[in-house]
Amino acid sequence: MSFIEKYKAKDKAERAVARKEFLINNSLYIFLAAAVVIIQLISPHFLSAPSIVNIISLSAANLPIALGIAGAIILTGTDLSAGRIVGLVACISASLLQATGYPNKMFPALGTLPLPVVFLIAITIGGIVGLINGFCTARFNLHPFIVTLSTQLIVYGALLIYLMSGSNNGQSISGLDSSYTSFINGSFLSFGKTPIPNYVWYALVITAIMWFIWNKTAFGKNMFAVGSNPEAANVSGVNVKRIITLVFMLAGIMYGITGFIEAARIGSNSAATGLNYELDAIAACVIGGVSFVGGIGKIRGVILGVVLLRLIFVGLTFLSIDANMQYIIKGLIILVACAIDMRKYLVRR
């Protein structure tokens, strides 16, 4: 075999390997895109204007919590308390913003507080729980799985106690003031004839802020450095414990914002609010390429993961797939995404 023939054979083999790697590394995206096409063919209304607005709205509602958890994953951790923090903040926000004349008002003697005050309370609660998660992880060298599992139970217990406060007696909290619901669910712009909720624009602003923090600040660069190699980051002068604590505190603030939005979005809040929200957020992050090996992740990947996940689950609803079966599908998506991510890591090594 001549040199040219050997070169062509080698080049052909390399291209074949490259195509194989591309298909494997992007198999989840290819599968999800194919699923969207199939769902559209079966149900032509799937990508209609009302459905697209619904997908965008659901994605926007889940985006802040996903951005928060993404930071924890970049540090090779996770956050199991996220959903329960959202639930606690949602119920507290709803209770403080019930209409004054509502018959089942949780605190009858308390008027409707100003929106900015309740928003500050919401992010403070989320930030405090996040600070506890980060402090315990960094100070005592505990794995975030254990720390956030503990705080998940603590926060859920606090939520159950709170729901028994005042005249509520464990009931769902509803009857929200119109200024609150209008601020979150109102609209000044439509797609076709379908109004786009205000919280979509709030999610875009939050995403822009998080992009700036991740990409344009020393904190963001240090977060990726700690996630990639904490020992090397420490030798380079990075305060690893401080970065870990701040990442979890920032995540808690994101959960607080999610809870504040969610309370008005769903309108009736109970102990079930926020249940398993962290699963959707983790799934969206791994689909979007935020790696559990640490130090890898992009804001655009998180956005893509959130939107793709919503596309699939809205599509499953269009196909009348049982809601319980959707949990199985969600678990399989997480498993496959993590397997693909680990394969990429092993190949790089």
Coordinates of C-alpha atoms in Angstrom, one line a residue:
M1 CA 0.0 0.0 0.0
S2 CA 1.4 3.4 -1.1
F3 CA 1.9 6.3 1.3
I4 CA -1.1 8.2 -0.3
E5 CA -3.3 5.1 0.1
K6 CA -2.3 4.7 3.8
Y7 CA -2.9 8.5 4.4
K8 CA -6.4 8.2 2.8
A9 CA -7.2 5.1 4.8
K10 CA -6.1 6.8 8.1
D11 CA -8.0 10.0 7.2
K12 CA -11.1 8.0 6.5
A13 CA -10.8 6.1 9.8
E14 CA -10.3 9.4 11.7
R15 CA -13.4 10.9 10.1
A16 CA -15.4 7.8 10.9
V17 CA -14.3 8.0 14.6
A18 CA -15.1 11.8 14.6
R19 CA -18.6 11.1 13.3
K20 CA -19.1 8.3 15.8
E21 CA -18.0 10.6 18.7
F22 CA -20.2 13.4 17.4
L23 CA -23.3 11.1 17.3
I24 CA -22.6 9.7 20.8
N25 CA -21.8 13.1 22.4
N26 CA -24.9 14.7 20.9
S27 CA -27.2 11.7 21.0
L28 CA -29.4 13.2 23.7
Y29 CA -29.9 16.4 21.6
I30 CA -30.6 14.3 18.5
F31 CA -33.1 12.2 20.4
L32 CA -34.9 15.2 21.9
A33 CA -35.0 16.9 18.5
A34 CA -36.4 13.8 16.9
A35 CA -39.0 13.5 19.7
V36 CA -40.2 17.0 19.1
V37 CA -40.6 16.3 15.3
I38 CA -42.5 13.1 16.0
I39 CA -44.8 14.8 18.5
Q40 CA -45.5 17.6 16.1
L41 CA -46.4 15.1 13.4
I42 CA -48.8 13.3 15.7
S43 CA -50.2 16.4 17.3
P44 CA -50.0 19.4 14.9
H45 CA -51.1 21.9 17.6
F46 CA -47.9 21.1 19.6
L47 CA -46.0 24.0 18.2
S48 CA -48.9 26.4 17.9
A49 CA -48.6 29.9 19.3
P50 CA -50.4 29.2 22.6
S51 CA -48.3 26.0 23.1
I52 CA -45.0 27.9 22.3
V53 CA -45.9 30.6 24.8
N54 CA -46.7 27.9 27.3
I55 CA -43.4 26.2 26.8
I56 CA -41.5 29.5 27.1
S57 CA -43.4 30.4 30.2
L58 CA -42.8 27.1 31.9
S59 CA -39.1 27.3 30.9
A60 CA -38.9 30.8 32.4
A61 CA -40.5 29.7 35.7
N62 CA -37.8 26.9 36.0
L63 CA -34.8 28.9 34.8
P64 CA -33.8 30.6 38.0
I65 CA -33.7 27.4 40.1
A66 CA -31.7 25.7 37.3
L67 CA -29.2 28.5 37.2
G68 CA -28.8 28.1 41.0
I69 CA -28.3 24.4 40.9
A70 CA -25.9 24.7 38.0
G71 CA -23.4 26.5 40.2
A72 CA -23.5 23.7 42.8
I73 CA -23.0 21.1 40.0
I74 CA -20.0 23.0 38.6
L75 CA -18.5 22.5 42.1
T76 CA -19.0 18.8 41.6
G77 CA -21.9 18.9 44.0
T78 CA -25.7 19.2 43.9
D79 CA -28.6 20.7 45.9
L80 CA -31.4 18.5 47.0
S81 CA -33.0 21.3 49.2
A82 CA -33.8 23.5 46.2
G83 CA -37.4 22.5 45.7
R84 CA -38.3 22.7 49.4
I85 CA -36.7 26.2 49.6
V86 CA -38.9 27.2 46.7
G87 CA -41.9 25.8 48.5
L88 CA -41.2 27.6 51.8
V89 CA -40.5 30.9 50.1
A90 CA -43.6 30.6 47.9
C91 CA -45.9 29.9 50.9
I92 CA -44.3 32.8 53.0
S93 CA -44.6 35.2 50.0
A94 CA -48.2 34.1 49.4
S95 CA -49.2 34.5 53.1
L96 CA -47.7 38.0 53.2
L97 CA -49.4 39.1 50.0
Q98 CA -52.9 37.8 50.5
A99 CA -55.7 40.3 49.7
T100 CA -56.8 42.3 52.7
G101 CA -60.4 41.3 52.5
Y102 CA -59.8 37.7 51.7
P103 CA -62.0 35.6 54.1
N104 CA -59.4 32.9 54.8
K105 CA -56.4 35.3 55.2
M106 CA -53.6 33.5 57.1
F107 CA -52.8 36.6 59.2
P108 CA -56.1 38.7 59.4
A109 CA -54.5 41.4 61.4
L110 CA -51.6 41.9 58.9
G111 CA -52.3 44.0 55.9
T112 CA -50.9 43.3 52.4
L113 CA -47.2 44.1 52.6
P114 CA -45.4 46.1 49.7
L115 CA -44.1 43.9 46.9
P116 CA -40.4 45.0 47.3
V117 CA -40.5 44.1 51.0
V118 CA -41.8 40.6 50.4
F119 CA -39.3 40.1 47.5
L120 CA -36.4 41.1 49.8
I121 CA -37.8 38.6 52.5
A122 CA -38.0 35.9 49.8
I123 CA -34.4 36.3 48.6
T124 CA -33.2 36.7 52.2
I125 CA -34.8 33.4 53.2
G126 CA -33.3 31.6 50.2
G127 CA -29.9 33.2 50.7
I128 CA -29.8 32.2 54.4
V129 CA -30.6 28.5 53.7
G130 CA -28.0 28.6 50.8
L131 CA -25.5 30.2 53.1
I132 CA -26.0 27.3 55.6
N133 CA -25.6 24.8 52.8
G134 CA -22.4 26.4 51.6
F135 CA -21.0 27.0 55.1
C136 CA -21.5 23.4 56.2
T137 CA -20.1 22.0 52.9
A138 CA -17.0 24.2 53.0
R139 CA -16.3 24.5 56.8
F140 CA -16.9 20.8 57.7
N141 CA -15.8 19.3 54.4
L142 CA -19.2 17.5 54.0
H143 CA -20.5 16.4 50.7
P144 CA -23.3 18.7 49.4
F145 CA -25.6 15.7 48.9
I146 CA -25.6 15.0 52.7
V147 CA -25.8 18.7 53.6
T148 CA -28.6 19.6 51.3
L149 CA -30.5 16.4 52.1
S150 CA -30.5 17.5 55.7
T151 CA -31.6 21.0 55.0
Q152 CA -34.3 19.7 52.7
L153 CA -35.8 17.9 55.6
I154 CA -35.3 20.9 57.9
V155 CA -36.9 23.3 55.5
Y156 CA -39.8 21.0 54.8
G157 CA -40.5 20.7 58.5
A158 CA -40.3 24.5 58.9
L159 CA -42.8 24.8 56.0
L160 CA -45.3 22.4 57.6
I161 CA -45.0 24.3 60.9
Y162 CA -45.5 27.6 59.1
L163 CA -48.6 26.3 57.3
M164 CA -50.2 25.7 60.8
S165 CA -49.6 29.3 61.8
G166 CA -52.2 32.0 62.2
S167 CA -55.7 30.9 61.1
N168 CA -54.4 28.7 58.2
N169 CA -54.4 25.3 60.0
G170 CA -52.4 23.7 57.2
Q171 CA -54.6 24.8 54.3
S172 CA -53.5 25.9 50.9
I173 CA -52.7 29.7 50.8
S174 CA -54.6 31.5 48.1
G175 CA -56.5 34.7 47.6
L176 CA -53.5 36.7 46.6
D177 CA -53.6 40.4 46.1
S178 CA -54.2 41.6 42.6
S179 CA -51.1 43.8 42.6
Y180 CA -49.0 40.7 43.2
T181 CA -50.6 38.4 40.6
S182 CA -50.6 41.3 38.0
F183 CA -46.9 41.9 38.6
I184 CA -46.0 38.3 38.0
N185 CA -48.7 37.0 35.6
G186 CA -49.7 40.2 33.8
S187 CA -48.6 40.9 30.3
F188 CA -47.7 43.8 28.1
L189 CA -46.7 41.8 25.0
S190 CA -48.3 39.0 23.1
F191 CA -47.1 36.3 20.7
G192 CA -49.9 36.1 18.1
K193 CA -52.9 36.5 20.3
T194 CA -51.4 34.8 23.3
P195 CA -50.1 37.1 26.1
I196 CA -46.5 36.5 27.3
P197 CA -46.4 36.6 31.2
N198 CA -44.3 39.3 32.8
Y199 CA -42.2 36.7 34.7
V200 CA -40.7 35.6 31.3
W201 CA -39.0 39.0 31.1
Y202 CA -37.9 38.8 34.8
A203 CA -36.3 35.4 34.0
L204 CA -34.4 36.9 31.1
V205 CA -33.0 39.7 33.3
I206 CA -32.0 37.2 36.0
T207 CA -30.3 35.1 33.3
A208 CA -28.4 38.1 32.0
I209 CA -27.2 38.9 35.5
M210 CA -26.1 35.3 36.1
W211 CA -24.2 35.3 32.8
F212 CA -22.4 38.5 33.8
I213 CA -21.5 36.9 37.2
W214 CA -20.3 33.7 35.6
N215 CA -18.3 35.2 32.8
K216 CA -17.2 38.7 33.7
T217 CA -16.4 38.6 37.4
A218 CA -13.5 37.2 39.4
F219 CA -16.0 35.2 41.5
G220 CA -17.3 33.4 38.3
K221 CA -13.7 32.6 37.2
N222 CA -12.9 31.3 40.7
M223 CA -16.0 29.2 40.8
F224 CA -14.9 27.3 37.6
A225 CA -11.4 27.1 39.0
V226 CA -12.6 25.5 42.2
G227 CA -14.9 23.1 40.3
S228 CA -12.0 22.0 38.0
N229 CA -9.4 21.5 40.7
P230 CA -9.9 22.9 44.2
E231 CA -6.3 22.1 45.3
A232 CA -4.8 24.0 42.4
A233 CA -7.2 26.8 43.0
N234 CA -6.2 27.0 46.6
V235 CA -2.5 27.1 45.7
S236 CA -3.3 29.9 43.2
G237 CA -4.6 32.0 46.1
V238 CA -8.3 31.4 45.7
N239 CA -10.3 31.2 48.9
V240 CA -11.9 27.9 48.2
K241 CA -14.2 27.8 51.2
R242 CA -15.4 31.3 50.6
I243 CA -16.2 30.5 46.9
I244 CA -18.1 27.3 47.8
T245 CA -20.1 29.2 50.5
L246 CA -21.0 32.1 48.1
V247 CA -22.0 29.7 45.2
F248 CA -24.5 28.0 47.5
M249 CA -25.7 31.3 48.9
L250 CA -26.2 32.6 45.3
A251 CA -28.1 29.4 44.5
G252 CA -30.3 30.0 47.5
I253 CA -31.1 33.5 46.3
M254 CA -32.1 32.0 42.9
Y255 CA -34.5 29.6 44.7
G256 CA -35.9 32.5 46.6
I257 CA -36.7 34.3 43.4
T258 CA -38.2 31.1 42.0
G259 CA -40.5 30.8 45.0
F260 CA -41.5 34.5 44.8
I261 CA -42.5 34.0 41.2
E262 CA -44.1 30.6 41.7
A263 CA -46.4 31.7 44.5
A264 CA -48.2 34.1 42.2
R265 CA -47.9 31.9 39.1
I266 CA -49.7 28.9 40.5
G267 CA -52.0 31.0 42.8
S268 CA -52.6 28.4 45.5
N269 CA -49.6 27.2 47.6
S270 CA -49.4 24.2 49.9
A271 CA -46.8 21.8 51.3
A272 CA -46.6 20.2 47.9
T273 CA -45.3 23.4 46.3
G274 CA -41.8 22.9 45.1
L275 CA -41.9 19.2 45.3
N276 CA -39.2 17.6 43.1
Y277 CA -38.4 20.9 41.4
E278 CA -34.8 20.2 41.9
L279 CA -35.1 17.0 39.8
D280 CA -36.2 19.1 36.8
A281 CA -33.4 21.6 37.4
I282 CA -30.7 18.9 37.7
A283 CA -32.0 17.2 34.5
A284 CA -32.0 20.5 32.6
C285 CA -28.4 21.2 33.8
V286 CA -27.0 17.9 32.7
I287 CA -28.9 18.0 29.4
G288 CA -27.4 21.5 28.9
G289 CA -23.8 20.2 29.4
V290 CA -23.2 21.3 33.0
S291 CA -20.8 18.5 34.1
F292 CA -20.8 16.7 37.4
V293 CA -17.0 16.2 36.9
G294 CA -16.7 19.9 37.8
G295 CA -15.6 23.1 36.2
I296 CA -17.7 22.8 33.1
G297 CA -20.9 24.6 32.2
K298 CA -22.4 27.5 30.3
I299 CA -25.4 29.7 30.8
R300 CA -26.6 29.0 27.3
G301 CA -26.4 25.3 28.0
V302 CA -28.7 25.7 31.1
I303 CA -31.2 27.7 29.0
L304 CA -31.1 25.0 26.3
G305 CA -31.5 22.2 28.8
V306 CA -34.5 23.9 30.5
V307 CA -36.3 24.6 27.2
L308 CA -35.6 21.1 25.8
L309 CA -36.9 19.5 28.9
R310 CA -40.1 21.6 28.9
L311 CA -40.6 20.8 25.2
I312 CA -40.5 17.1 25.9
F313 CA -42.8 17.1 28.9
V314 CA -45.3 19.4 27.2
G315 CA -45.1 17.1 24.2
L316 CA -45.8 14.1 26.5
T317 CA -48.8 15.9 27.8
F318 CA -50.0 16.4 24.2
L319 CA -49.6 12.7 23.6
S320 CA -51.7 12.0 26.8
I321 CA -48.8 10.1 28.4
D322 CA -49.6 9.3 32.1
A323 CA -48.1 11.8 34.5
N324 CA -46.5 9.0 36.6
M325 CA -44.8 7.6 33.5
Q326 CA -43.2 11.1 33.0
Y327 CA -41.2 10.5 36.2
I328 CA -39.7 7.4 34.7
I329 CA -38.9 9.2 31.5
K330 CA -37.3 12.1 33.5
G331 CA -35.2 9.6 35.4
L332 CA -34.0 7.9 32.2
I333 CA -33.1 11.3 30.7
I334 CA -30.9 12.2 33.7
L335 CA -29.3 8.7 33.7
V336 CA -28.5 8.9 29.9
A337 CA -27.3 12.5 30.1
C338 CA -24.9 11.7 33.0
A339 CA -23.6 8.6 31.3
I340 CA -22.8 10.6 28.1
D341 CA -21.2 13.3 30.3
M342 CA -19.0 10.8 32.1
R343 CA -18.0 9.2 28.7
K344 CA -16.8 12.6 27.5
Y345 CA -14.7 13.0 30.6
L346 CA -13.1 9.6 30.3
V347 CA -12.3 10.2 26.6
R348 CA -10.6 13.5 27.5
R349 CA -8.5 11.7 30.1

